[in-house]
Amino acid sequence: MAAPCAARPAVGAKFCPFECGTLPGKTLRPLVLPAKKRSLVINRLRLQQHKPNHHHETLPEASSFARMFVQVCLYFYCKCLWRCLKFVVRKLTGRCELQRICYSTKPGAARTMKIEASLKGSKSKRLQTSVSVHPDAIEKTIDDIMELKRINPDINPQLGVSLQACLLQIVGYRNLIAEVEKLRREPYDSENPQHEEMLLKLWKCLKPNSPLKARISKQWCEIGFQGDDPKTDFRGMGLLGLYNLVYFAEWDTEIAQQVLSDSLQPKYSYSFAIVGINITDLAYNLLVSGALKTHFYNVAPEAPTLTHFQQTFCYLMHEFHKFWIEEDPLDIMEFNRVREKFHKRILKQLQNPEMALCPHFAASESLINM
């Protein structure tokens, strides 16, 4: 009878192939190596297991080298080749890049955004800073640009007018961001009579036939606030949320009241005021990200103002309400999903350089960018 093999190692113990082995039909005696030699063999096995695969290591190195090479090529293209091409084109056409943009691109966002990109990408510091000058200094800035580019204003009178209109929009957009940000950062103060007056105006515009019984009242829930004191709901957007809601209720009263009425229906129920503050946040992010440039440069004849922003909010509020009904959500818990989908749709629309979100607010075509 064959002698039993040596006992198997316990569960979890390290297995060494050199300590015991069997072949079919034969019995092998335990192979015992000297401790020193056995440790050398085990260390050699471990080294083989952890030996790096140089073939796989070269792949990341090659891809990183390729990325670096592409970046270097782009750098030289932007800094050298592109400038050389512009120089050649100017010599052939007799016009600088600003002239070519104004003469070949129709007024509106397409022209203003190209002018803005050209000024920001210029190697001249004077041109780079021209997009951030004070509105009162725009005329002098135009003169500096014409002098720097060696353009005779008597021969090219329309160029100065077009550049001025574009700069008014560019500078006005930056100033609008600052103004909106200031309102967003200002908290609602119940001790401030102006703040309180605006809040009460919101109620009167939305519920003209239902007098407010008290300043602190559950009635505020009827227009979509969360509690009996609306001031706590303005924390996220500050006074900007209140300004937008009041503008919507005051200037688009019929639509605002209809949206409020629909929001109270069980099937499409949502909190009107809270959603208004949320749409204010959406409009704010579109503004700060620069996505609204397309819209404002197409509808504002000169500098976009806070009124333009509030009109855009009215449009977004009305469109979101229609979008909410189209989506037919199960309940208010789907709000974030619907809002994100609506946000993406607006962003896609704004990628069109001819887009105007609310054309009924647009200025006269004869005034836009001249």
mmCIF file of C-alpha atoms in Angstrom:
data_model
loop_
_atom_site.group_PDB
_atom_site.id
_atom_site.type_symbol
_atom_site.label_atom_id
_atom_site.label_comp_id
_atom_site.label_asym_id
_atom_site.label_seq_id
_atom_site.Cartn_x
_atom_site.Cartn_y
_atom_site.Cartn_z
ATOM 1 C CA MET A 1 0.000 0.000 0.000
ATOM 2 C CA ALA A 2 1.413 3.379 -0.982
ATOM 3 C CA ALA A 3 2.525 5.647 1.765
ATOM 4 C CA PRO A 4 0.282 8.641 2.251
ATOM 5 C CA CYS A 5 1.480 11.944 0.928
ATOM 6 C CA ALA A 6 2.528 14.648 3.308
ATOM 7 C CA ALA A 7 -0.337 16.605 4.857
ATOM 8 C CA ARG A 8 -1.761 19.461 2.816
ATOM 9 C CA PRO A 9 -1.074 22.984 4.049
ATOM 10 C CA ALA A 10 -3.759 24.677 6.063
ATOM 11 C CA VAL A 11 -6.213 27.046 4.405
ATOM 12 C CA GLY A 12 -4.602 30.467 3.924
ATOM 13 C CA ALA A 13 -1.055 29.101 4.271
ATOM 14 C CA LYS A 14 1.451 29.863 1.473
ATOM 15 C CA PHE A 15 1.979 26.881 -0.851
ATOM 16 C CA CYS A 16 5.469 26.025 -2.051
ATOM 17 C CA PRO A 17 5.656 23.646 -5.019
ATOM 18 C CA PHE A 18 8.949 22.260 -3.851
ATOM 19 C CA GLU A 19 7.809 20.770 -0.611
ATOM 20 C CA CYS A 20 5.597 17.924 -1.792
ATOM 21 C CA GLY A 21 4.412 16.463 -5.100
ATOM 22 C CA THR A 22 2.849 13.276 -6.492
ATOM 23 C CA LEU A 23 2.643 11.610 -9.847
ATOM 24 C CA PRO A 24 -0.111 9.194 -10.966
ATOM 25 C CA GLY A 25 0.617 5.684 -9.713
ATOM 26 C CA LYS A 26 3.787 6.690 -7.896
ATOM 27 C CA THR A 27 4.666 7.954 -4.527
ATOM 28 C CA LEU A 28 7.212 10.692 -4.187
ATOM 29 C CA ARG A 29 9.074 11.359 -1.065
ATOM 30 C CA PRO A 30 8.862 14.869 0.298
ATOM 31 C CA LEU A 31 11.507 17.040 -1.287
ATOM 32 C CA VAL A 32 13.209 19.008 1.390
ATOM 33 C CA LEU A 33 15.691 21.714 0.431
ATOM 34 C CA PRO A 34 18.117 23.385 2.733
ATOM 35 C CA ALA A 35 16.632 26.519 4.231
ATOM 36 C CA LYS A 36 19.118 28.869 2.542
ATOM 37 C CA LYS A 37 18.645 27.340 -0.926
ATOM 38 C CA ARG A 38 14.871 27.213 -0.509
ATOM 39 C CA SER A 39 14.699 30.940 0.326
ATOM 40 C CA LEU A 40 16.760 31.746 -2.777
ATOM 41 C CA VAL A 41 14.404 29.770 -5.009
ATOM 42 C CA ILE A 42 11.309 31.386 -3.474
ATOM 43 C CA ASN A 43 12.768 34.891 -3.865
ATOM 44 C CA ARG A 44 13.552 34.139 -7.505
ATOM 45 C CA LEU A 45 9.964 33.073 -8.110
ATOM 46 C CA ARG A 46 8.661 36.236 -6.492
ATOM 47 C CA LEU A 47 10.908 38.368 -8.680
ATOM 48 C CA GLN A 48 9.580 36.623 -11.795
ATOM 49 C CA GLN A 49 5.983 37.253 -10.694
ATOM 50 C CA HIS A 50 6.606 40.977 -10.206
ATOM 51 C CA LYS A 51 8.824 41.430 -13.225
ATOM 52 C CA PRO A 52 7.555 44.500 -15.143
ATOM 53 C CA ASN A 53 6.178 44.134 -18.615
ATOM 54 C CA HIS A 54 8.171 46.664 -20.603
ATOM 55 C CA HIS A 55 5.945 46.219 -23.644
ATOM 56 C CA HIS A 56 2.890 47.533 -21.770
ATOM 57 C CA GLU A 57 4.890 50.309 -20.110
ATOM 58 C CA THR A 58 5.910 51.739 -23.469
ATOM 59 C CA LEU A 59 2.267 52.305 -24.477
ATOM 60 C CA PRO A 60 1.536 55.093 -21.949
ATOM 61 C CA GLU A 61 4.941 56.634 -22.700
ATOM 62 C CA ALA A 62 4.187 56.616 -26.420
ATOM 63 C CA SER A 63 0.725 58.137 -25.952
ATOM 64 C CA SER A 64 2.071 60.853 -23.643
ATOM 65 C CA PHE A 65 4.794 61.631 -26.164
ATOM 66 C CA ALA A 66 2.183 61.852 -28.922
ATOM 67 C CA ARG A 67 0.071 64.242 -26.855
ATOM 68 C CA MET A 68 3.098 66.399 -26.114
ATOM 69 C CA PHE A 69 4.023 66.421 -29.810
ATOM 70 C CA VAL A 70 0.490 67.520 -30.787
ATOM 71 C CA GLN A 71 0.551 70.265 -28.152
ATOM 72 C CA VAL A 72 3.889 71.549 -29.445
ATOM 73 C CA CYS A 73 2.553 71.552 -33.009
ATOM 74 C CA LEU A 74 -0.572 73.452 -31.925
ATOM 75 C CA TYR A 75 1.556 75.941 -30.023
ATOM 76 C CA PHE A 76 3.736 76.686 -33.035
ATOM 77 C CA TYR A 77 0.671 76.838 -35.285
ATOM 78 C CA CYS A 78 -1.068 79.366 -33.030
ATOM 79 C CA LYS A 79 2.023 81.420 -32.269
ATOM 80 C CA CYS A 80 3.902 81.304 -35.526
ATOM 81 C CA LEU A 81 2.129 79.802 -38.524
ATOM 82 C CA TRP A 82 -1.259 81.417 -37.790
ATOM 83 C CA ARG A 83 0.332 84.843 -37.389
ATOM 84 C CA CYS A 84 2.255 84.338 -40.621
ATOM 85 C CA LEU A 85 -0.960 83.386 -42.410
ATOM 86 C CA LYS A 86 -2.714 86.496 -41.084
ATOM 87 C CA PHE A 87 0.221 88.620 -42.250
ATOM 88 C CA VAL A 88 0.076 87.108 -45.744
ATOM 89 C CA VAL A 89 -3.712 87.529 -45.957
ATOM 90 C CA ARG A 90 -3.425 91.153 -44.892
ATOM 91 C CA LYS A 91 -0.828 91.807 -47.580
ATOM 92 C CA LEU A 92 -3.001 90.141 -50.199
ATOM 93 C CA THR A 93 -6.301 91.784 -49.203
ATOM 94 C CA GLY A 94 -5.000 95.061 -47.791
ATOM 95 C CA ARG A 95 -7.241 94.539 -44.707
ATOM 96 C CA CYS A 96 -6.498 93.524 -41.125
ATOM 97 C CA GLU A 97 -8.433 90.739 -39.394
ATOM 98 C CA LEU A 98 -10.863 93.180 -37.743
ATOM 99 C CA GLN A 99 -11.705 94.683 -41.127
ATOM 100 C CA ARG A 100 -12.237 91.283 -42.711
ATOM 101 C CA ILE A 101 -14.595 90.239 -39.903
ATOM 102 C CA CYS A 102 -16.683 93.405 -40.080
ATOM 103 C CA TYR A 103 -16.930 93.357 -43.857
ATOM 104 C CA SER A 104 -17.577 89.628 -44.323
ATOM 105 C CA THR A 105 -19.749 88.756 -41.292
ATOM 106 C CA LYS A 106 -23.255 90.073 -40.892
ATOM 107 C CA PRO A 107 -24.180 92.002 -37.710
ATOM 108 C CA GLY A 108 -25.106 90.007 -34.648
ATOM 109 C CA ALA A 109 -23.546 87.418 -32.397
ATOM 110 C CA ALA A 110 -21.409 85.909 -35.170
ATOM 111 C CA ARG A 111 -19.628 89.209 -35.795
ATOM 112 C CA THR A 112 -19.321 90.324 -32.168
ATOM 113 C CA MET A 113 -17.970 86.982 -30.972
ATOM 114 C CA LYS A 114 -15.364 86.910 -33.757
ATOM 115 C CA ILE A 115 -14.298 90.469 -32.903
ATOM 116 C CA GLU A 116 -14.048 89.498 -29.243
ATOM 117 C CA ALA A 117 -11.916 86.417 -30.028
ATOM 118 C CA SER A 118 -9.658 88.447 -32.326
ATOM 119 C CA LEU A 119 -9.045 91.145 -29.700
ATOM 120 C CA LYS A 120 -8.410 88.650 -26.906
ATOM 121 C CA GLY A 121 -6.040 86.595 -29.075
ATOM 122 C CA SER A 122 -4.018 89.586 -30.252
ATOM 123 C CA LYS A 123 -0.339 89.843 -29.333
ATOM 124 C CA SER A 124 -0.894 93.519 -28.521
ATOM 125 C CA LYS A 125 -1.736 94.227 -24.879
ATOM 126 C CA ARG A 126 -3.709 97.311 -25.917
ATOM 127 C CA LEU A 127 -6.012 95.177 -28.016
ATOM 128 C CA GLN A 128 -6.312 92.484 -25.349
ATOM 129 C CA THR A 129 -7.412 95.001 -22.711
ATOM 130 C CA SER A 130 -9.855 96.751 -25.047
ATOM 131 C CA VAL A 131 -12.569 94.208 -24.177
ATOM 132 C CA SER A 132 -12.530 95.273 -20.513
ATOM 133 C CA VAL A 133 -12.429 99.070 -20.717
ATOM 134 C CA HIS A 134 -15.001 101.350 -19.106
ATOM 135 C CA PRO A 135 -17.971 102.115 -21.390
ATOM 136 C CA ASP A 136 -17.046 105.811 -21.391
ATOM 137 C CA ALA A 137 -13.611 104.941 -22.798
ATOM 138 C CA ILE A 138 -14.852 102.918 -25.776
ATOM 139 C CA GLU A 139 -14.636 105.788 -28.285
ATOM 140 C CA LYS A 140 -11.012 106.458 -27.367
ATOM 141 C CA THR A 141 -10.323 102.730 -27.514
ATOM 142 C CA ILE A 142 -11.685 102.605 -31.070
ATOM 143 C CA ASP A 143 -9.359 105.441 -32.023
ATOM 144 C CA ASP A 144 -6.420 103.550 -30.488
ATOM 145 C CA ILE A 145 -7.315 100.413 -32.409
ATOM 146 C CA MET A 146 -7.583 102.295 -35.700
ATOM 147 C CA GLU A 147 -4.213 103.952 -35.058
ATOM 148 C CA LEU A 148 -2.536 100.689 -34.021
ATOM 149 C CA LYS A 149 -3.862 98.879 -37.095
ATOM 150 C CA ARG A 150 -3.006 101.851 -39.345
ATOM 151 C CA ILE A 151 -6.554 102.187 -40.600
ATOM 152 C CA ASN A 152 -7.644 105.501 -42.038
ATOM 153 C CA PRO A 153 -11.044 106.351 -40.477
ATOM 154 C CA ASP A 154 -11.894 108.660 -43.377
ATOM 155 C CA ILE A 155 -11.538 105.790 -45.849
ATOM 156 C CA ASN A 156 -13.186 103.231 -43.517
ATOM 157 C CA PRO A 157 -15.861 105.200 -41.612
ATOM 158 C CA GLN A 158 -18.180 102.202 -41.181
ATOM 159 C CA LEU A 159 -15.476 100.148 -39.471
ATOM 160 C CA GLY A 160 -15.352 102.456 -36.458
ATOM 161 C CA VAL A 161 -19.140 102.332 -36.077
ATOM 162 C CA SER A 162 -19.212 98.526 -36.275
ATOM 163 C CA LEU A 163 -16.313 98.119 -33.826
ATOM 164 C CA GLN A 164 -17.976 100.506 -31.385
ATOM 165 C CA ALA A 165 -21.238 98.530 -31.461
ATOM 166 C CA CYS A 166 -19.354 95.277 -30.884
ATOM 167 C CA LEU A 167 -17.311 96.691 -28.010
ATOM 168 C CA LEU A 168 -20.421 98.097 -26.363
ATOM 169 C CA GLN A 169 -21.895 94.600 -26.357
ATOM 170 C CA ILE A 170 -18.684 92.925 -25.165
ATOM 171 C CA VAL A 171 -18.059 95.386 -22.341
ATOM 172 C CA GLY A 172 -21.769 95.498 -21.493
ATOM 173 C CA TYR A 173 -21.871 91.717 -21.096
ATOM 174 C CA ARG A 174 -19.001 91.813 -18.599
ATOM 175 C CA ASN A 175 -20.688 94.610 -16.654
ATOM 176 C CA LEU A 176 -23.992 92.710 -16.667
ATOM 177 C CA ILE A 177 -22.299 89.718 -15.045
ATOM 178 C CA ALA A 178 -20.972 92.015 -12.309
ATOM 179 C CA GLU A 179 -24.411 93.569 -11.749
ATOM 180 C CA VAL A 180 -26.183 90.202 -11.612
ATOM 181 C CA GLU A 181 -23.541 88.812 -9.276
ATOM 182 C CA LYS A 182 -24.006 91.768 -6.920
ATOM 183 C CA LEU A 183 -27.757 91.112 -6.706
ATOM 184 C CA ARG A 184 -27.178 87.411 -6.187
ATOM 185 C CA ARG A 185 -24.855 88.074 -3.268
ATOM 186 C CA GLU A 186 -27.193 90.547 -1.559
ATOM 187 C CA PRO A 187 -29.392 88.679 0.944
ATOM 188 C CA TYR A 188 -33.044 89.430 1.463
ATOM 189 C CA ASP A 189 -33.464 91.719 4.491
ATOM 190 C CA SER A 190 -36.905 91.829 6.098
ATOM 191 C CA GLU A 191 -35.849 95.059 7.830
ATOM 192 C CA ASN A 192 -35.292 96.741 4.474
ATOM 193 C CA PRO A 193 -38.510 98.566 3.345
ATOM 194 C CA GLN A 194 -37.592 98.220 -0.347
ATOM 195 C CA HIS A 195 -37.175 94.465 -0.045
ATOM 196 C CA GLU A 196 -40.471 94.133 1.756
ATOM 197 C CA GLU A 197 -42.230 96.332 -0.790
ATOM 198 C CA MET A 198 -40.998 94.141 -3.666
ATOM 199 C CA LEU A 199 -42.164 90.988 -1.907
ATOM 200 C CA LEU A 200 -45.642 92.405 -1.341
ATOM 201 C CA LYS A 201 -45.758 93.546 -4.976
ATOM 202 C CA LEU A 202 -45.110 89.956 -6.037
ATOM 203 C CA TRP A 203 -48.178 88.815 -4.091
ATOM 204 C CA LYS A 204 -50.386 91.586 -5.480
ATOM 205 C CA CYS A 205 -49.395 90.832 -9.073
ATOM 206 C CA LEU A 206 -49.977 87.096 -8.762
ATOM 207 C CA LYS A 207 -53.022 87.153 -6.450
ATOM 208 C CA PRO A 208 -54.747 90.508 -7.068
ATOM 209 C CA ASN A 209 -58.106 89.250 -5.791
ATOM 210 C CA SER A 210 -56.791 87.626 -2.607
ATOM 211 C CA PRO A 211 -55.487 90.131 -0.045
ATOM 212 C CA LEU A 212 -52.578 88.960 2.092
ATOM 213 C CA LYS A 213 -53.854 88.654 5.657
ATOM 214 C CA ALA A 214 -50.436 88.987 7.326
ATOM 215 C CA ARG A 215 -46.777 89.368 6.407
ATOM 216 C CA ILE A 216 -46.008 86.031 8.082
ATOM 217 C CA SER A 217 -48.694 83.729 6.716
ATOM 218 C CA LYS A 218 -49.291 80.289 5.270
ATOM 219 C CA GLN A 219 -50.784 82.082 2.261
ATOM 220 C CA TRP A 220 -47.284 82.375 0.790
ATOM 221 C CA CYS A 221 -47.476 78.646 0.015
ATOM 222 C CA GLU A 222 -50.239 79.462 -2.472
ATOM 223 C CA ILE A 223 -47.672 81.050 -4.812
ATOM 224 C CA GLY A 224 -45.049 78.380 -4.260
ATOM 225 C CA PHE A 225 -42.979 79.353 -1.227
ATOM 226 C CA GLN A 226 -42.036 76.640 1.241
ATOM 227 C CA GLY A 227 -43.120 78.250 4.499
ATOM 228 C CA ASP A 228 -44.925 81.170 6.061
ATOM 229 C CA ASP A 229 -41.977 83.560 5.527
ATOM 230 C CA PRO A 230 -40.515 83.698 1.990
ATOM 231 C CA LYS A 231 -37.268 85.359 3.083
ATOM 232 C CA THR A 232 -35.761 81.956 3.892
ATOM 233 C CA ASP A 233 -36.266 80.768 0.306
ATOM 234 C CA PHE A 234 -34.109 83.542 -1.185
ATOM 235 C CA ARG A 235 -30.882 82.334 0.439
ATOM 236 C CA GLY A 236 -29.521 80.638 -2.666
ATOM 237 C CA MET A 237 -30.034 83.432 -5.206
ATOM 238 C CA GLY A 238 -30.421 86.426 -2.906
ATOM 239 C CA LEU A 239 -32.298 89.432 -4.274
ATOM 240 C CA LEU A 240 -31.778 88.224 -7.837
ATOM 241 C CA GLY A 241 -34.479 85.590 -7.386
ATOM 242 C CA LEU A 242 -36.954 88.158 -6.063
ATOM 243 C CA TYR A 243 -36.125 90.664 -8.811
ATOM 244 C CA ASN A 244 -36.810 88.067 -11.504
ATOM 245 C CA LEU A 245 -40.068 86.832 -9.988
ATOM 246 C CA VAL A 246 -41.386 90.387 -9.571
ATOM 247 C CA TYR A 247 -40.412 91.291 -13.139
ATOM 248 C CA PHE A 248 -42.169 88.200 -14.487
ATOM 249 C CA ALA A 249 -45.318 88.854 -12.446
ATOM 250 C CA GLU A 250 -45.387 92.576 -13.279
ATOM 251 C CA TRP A 251 -44.519 92.625 -16.996
ATOM 252 C CA ASP A 252 -45.821 89.237 -18.125
ATOM 253 C CA THR A 253 -48.717 89.187 -15.684
ATOM 254 C CA GLU A 254 -51.118 87.117 -17.756
ATOM 255 C CA ILE A 255 -48.566 84.409 -18.524
ATOM 256 C CA ALA A 256 -47.242 84.430 -14.941
ATOM 257 C CA GLN A 257 -50.739 83.955 -13.501
ATOM 258 C CA GLN A 258 -51.452 81.158 -15.984
ATOM 259 C CA VAL A 259 -48.206 79.376 -15.097
ATOM 260 C CA LEU A 260 -49.026 79.751 -11.394
ATOM 261 C CA SER A 261 -52.510 78.340 -11.951
ATOM 262 C CA ASP A 262 -51.153 75.344 -13.906
ATOM 263 C CA SER A 263 -48.542 74.668 -11.224
ATOM 264 C CA LEU A 264 -51.327 74.204 -8.671
ATOM 265 C CA GLN A 265 -52.986 71.439 -10.683
ATOM 266 C CA PRO A 266 -52.424 67.998 -9.095
ATOM 267 C CA LYS A 267 -51.167 66.414 -12.331
ATOM 268 C CA TYR A 268 -48.378 68.961 -12.972
ATOM 269 C CA SER A 269 -47.942 70.268 -9.434
ATOM 270 C CA TYR A 270 -44.776 72.174 -8.498
ATOM 271 C CA SER A 271 -43.880 75.145 -6.294
ATOM 272 C CA PHE A 272 -44.073 78.199 -8.569
ATOM 273 C CA ALA A 273 -41.808 80.525 -6.542
ATOM 274 C CA ILE A 274 -39.216 77.836 -5.728
ATOM 275 C CA VAL A 275 -39.026 76.801 -9.384
ATOM 276 C CA GLY A 276 -38.671 80.487 -10.316
ATOM 277 C CA ILE A 277 -35.666 80.796 -8.012
ATOM 278 C CA ASN A 278 -34.256 77.604 -9.523
ATOM 279 C CA ILE A 279 -34.692 78.912 -13.073
ATOM 280 C CA THR A 280 -32.951 82.094 -11.914
ATOM 281 C CA ASP A 281 -29.990 79.896 -11.010
ATOM 282 C CA LEU A 282 -30.107 78.312 -14.469
ATOM 283 C CA ALA A 283 -30.172 81.737 -16.166
ATOM 284 C CA TYR A 284 -27.313 82.917 -13.932
ATOM 285 C CA ASN A 285 -25.131 79.937 -14.909
ATOM 286 C CA LEU A 286 -25.873 80.480 -18.593
ATOM 287 C CA LEU A 287 -24.811 84.109 -18.212
ATOM 288 C CA VAL A 288 -21.588 83.473 -16.285
ATOM 289 C CA SER A 289 -20.514 80.619 -18.563
ATOM 290 C CA GLY A 290 -20.834 82.887 -21.610
ATOM 291 C CA ALA A 291 -23.548 80.753 -23.206
ATOM 292 C CA LEU A 292 -25.958 83.715 -23.282
ATOM 293 C CA LYS A 293 -23.602 85.791 -25.422
ATOM 294 C CA THR A 294 -25.238 84.370 -28.533
ATOM 295 C CA HIS A 295 -28.649 85.531 -27.362
ATOM 296 C CA PHE A 296 -27.675 88.957 -25.992
ATOM 297 C CA TYR A 297 -25.444 89.866 -28.920
ATOM 298 C CA ASN A 298 -28.417 89.190 -31.202
ATOM 299 C CA VAL A 299 -31.100 91.069 -29.251
ATOM 300 C CA ALA A 300 -29.250 93.957 -27.537
ATOM 301 C CA PRO A 301 -28.397 96.779 -29.972
ATOM 302 C CA GLU A 302 -25.624 97.999 -27.672
ATOM 303 C CA ALA A 303 -24.840 96.926 -24.100
ATOM 304 C CA PRO A 304 -27.047 94.169 -22.653
ATOM 305 C CA THR A 305 -28.677 95.309 -19.404
ATOM 306 C CA LEU A 306 -30.386 93.800 -16.382
ATOM 307 C CA THR A 307 -33.709 94.204 -18.205
ATOM 308 C CA HIS A 308 -32.453 91.928 -20.984
ATOM 309 C CA PHE A 309 -31.501 89.348 -18.360
ATOM 310 C CA GLN A 310 -34.926 89.562 -16.709
ATOM 311 C CA GLN A 311 -36.668 89.225 -20.062
ATOM 312 C CA THR A 312 -34.590 86.111 -20.695
ATOM 313 C CA PHE A 313 -35.698 84.757 -17.321
ATOM 314 C CA CYS A 314 -39.346 85.277 -18.315
ATOM 315 C CA TYR A 315 -38.747 83.317 -21.492
ATOM 316 C CA LEU A 316 -36.958 80.487 -19.644
ATOM 317 C CA MET A 317 -39.671 80.335 -16.983
ATOM 318 C CA HIS A 318 -42.429 80.038 -19.573
ATOM 319 C CA GLU A 319 -40.510 77.538 -21.704
ATOM 320 C CA PHE A 320 -39.636 75.384 -18.701
ATOM 321 C CA HIS A 321 -43.304 75.280 -17.706
ATOM 322 C CA LYS A 322 -44.255 74.000 -21.170
ATOM 323 C CA PHE A 323 -41.357 71.555 -21.125
ATOM 324 C CA TRP A 324 -42.450 70.252 -17.704
ATOM 325 C CA ILE A 325 -45.930 69.491 -19.049
ATOM 326 C CA GLU A 326 -44.486 67.810 -22.164
ATOM 327 C CA GLU A 327 -42.261 65.578 -20.045
ATOM 328 C CA ASP A 328 -45.270 64.531 -17.941
ATOM 329 C CA PRO A 329 -43.232 63.680 -14.799
ATOM 330 C CA LEU A 330 -44.598 61.288 -12.209
ATOM 331 C CA ASP A 331 -44.050 63.761 -9.382
ATOM 332 C CA ILE A 332 -41.851 66.640 -8.197
ATOM 333 C CA MET A 333 -39.047 64.161 -7.442
ATOM 334 C CA GLU A 334 -38.265 64.168 -11.168
ATOM 335 C CA PHE A 335 -37.592 67.904 -11.149
ATOM 336 C CA ASN A 336 -33.781 67.626 -11.321
ATOM 337 C CA ARG A 337 -33.944 65.241 -14.269
ATOM 338 C CA VAL A 338 -36.337 67.480 -16.192
ATOM 339 C CA ARG A 339 -34.347 70.600 -15.339
ATOM 340 C CA GLU A 340 -31.093 69.054 -16.563
ATOM 341 C CA LYS A 341 -32.724 67.952 -19.810
ATOM 342 C CA PHE A 342 -34.160 71.436 -20.301
ATOM 343 C CA HIS A 343 -30.746 72.981 -19.581
ATOM 344 C CA LYS A 344 -29.101 70.844 -22.271
ATOM 345 C CA ARG A 345 -31.772 71.811 -24.792
ATOM 346 C CA ILE A 346 -31.209 75.532 -24.160
ATOM 347 C CA LEU A 347 -27.437 75.100 -24.450
ATOM 348 C CA LYS A 348 -27.874 73.347 -27.780
ATOM 349 C CA GLN A 349 -30.058 76.182 -29.065
ATOM 350 C CA LEU A 350 -27.487 78.767 -27.991
ATOM 351 C CA GLN A 351 -24.798 77.084 -30.081
ATOM 352 C CA ASN A 352 -26.496 78.550 -33.139
ATOM 353 C CA PRO A 353 -24.879 81.991 -33.707
ATOM 354 C CA GLU A 354 -28.186 83.341 -35.063
ATOM 355 C CA MET A 355 -30.194 82.208 -32.034
ATOM 356 C CA ALA A 356 -32.383 84.639 -30.103
ATOM 357 C CA LEU A 357 -34.194 82.921 -27.232
ATOM 358 C CA CYS A 358 -36.964 85.480 -27.083
ATOM 359 C CA PRO A 359 -37.210 87.230 -30.457
ATOM 360 C CA HIS A 360 -40.275 89.221 -29.361
ATOM 361 C CA PHE A 361 -37.896 91.134 -27.055
ATOM 362 C CA ALA A 362 -35.393 91.801 -29.848
ATOM 363 C CA ALA A 363 -34.469 95.354 -30.737
ATOM 364 C CA SER A 364 -35.117 96.771 -34.173
ATOM 365 C CA GLU A 365 -32.971 95.126 -36.856
ATOM 366 C CA SER A 366 -31.850 98.540 -38.021
ATOM 367 C CA LEU A 367 -30.235 99.138 -34.641
ATOM 368 C CA ILE A 368 -28.492 95.806 -34.088
ATOM 369 C CA ASN A 369 -24.750 96.312 -34.516
ATOM 370 C CA MET A 370 -25.420 98.781 -37.345
#
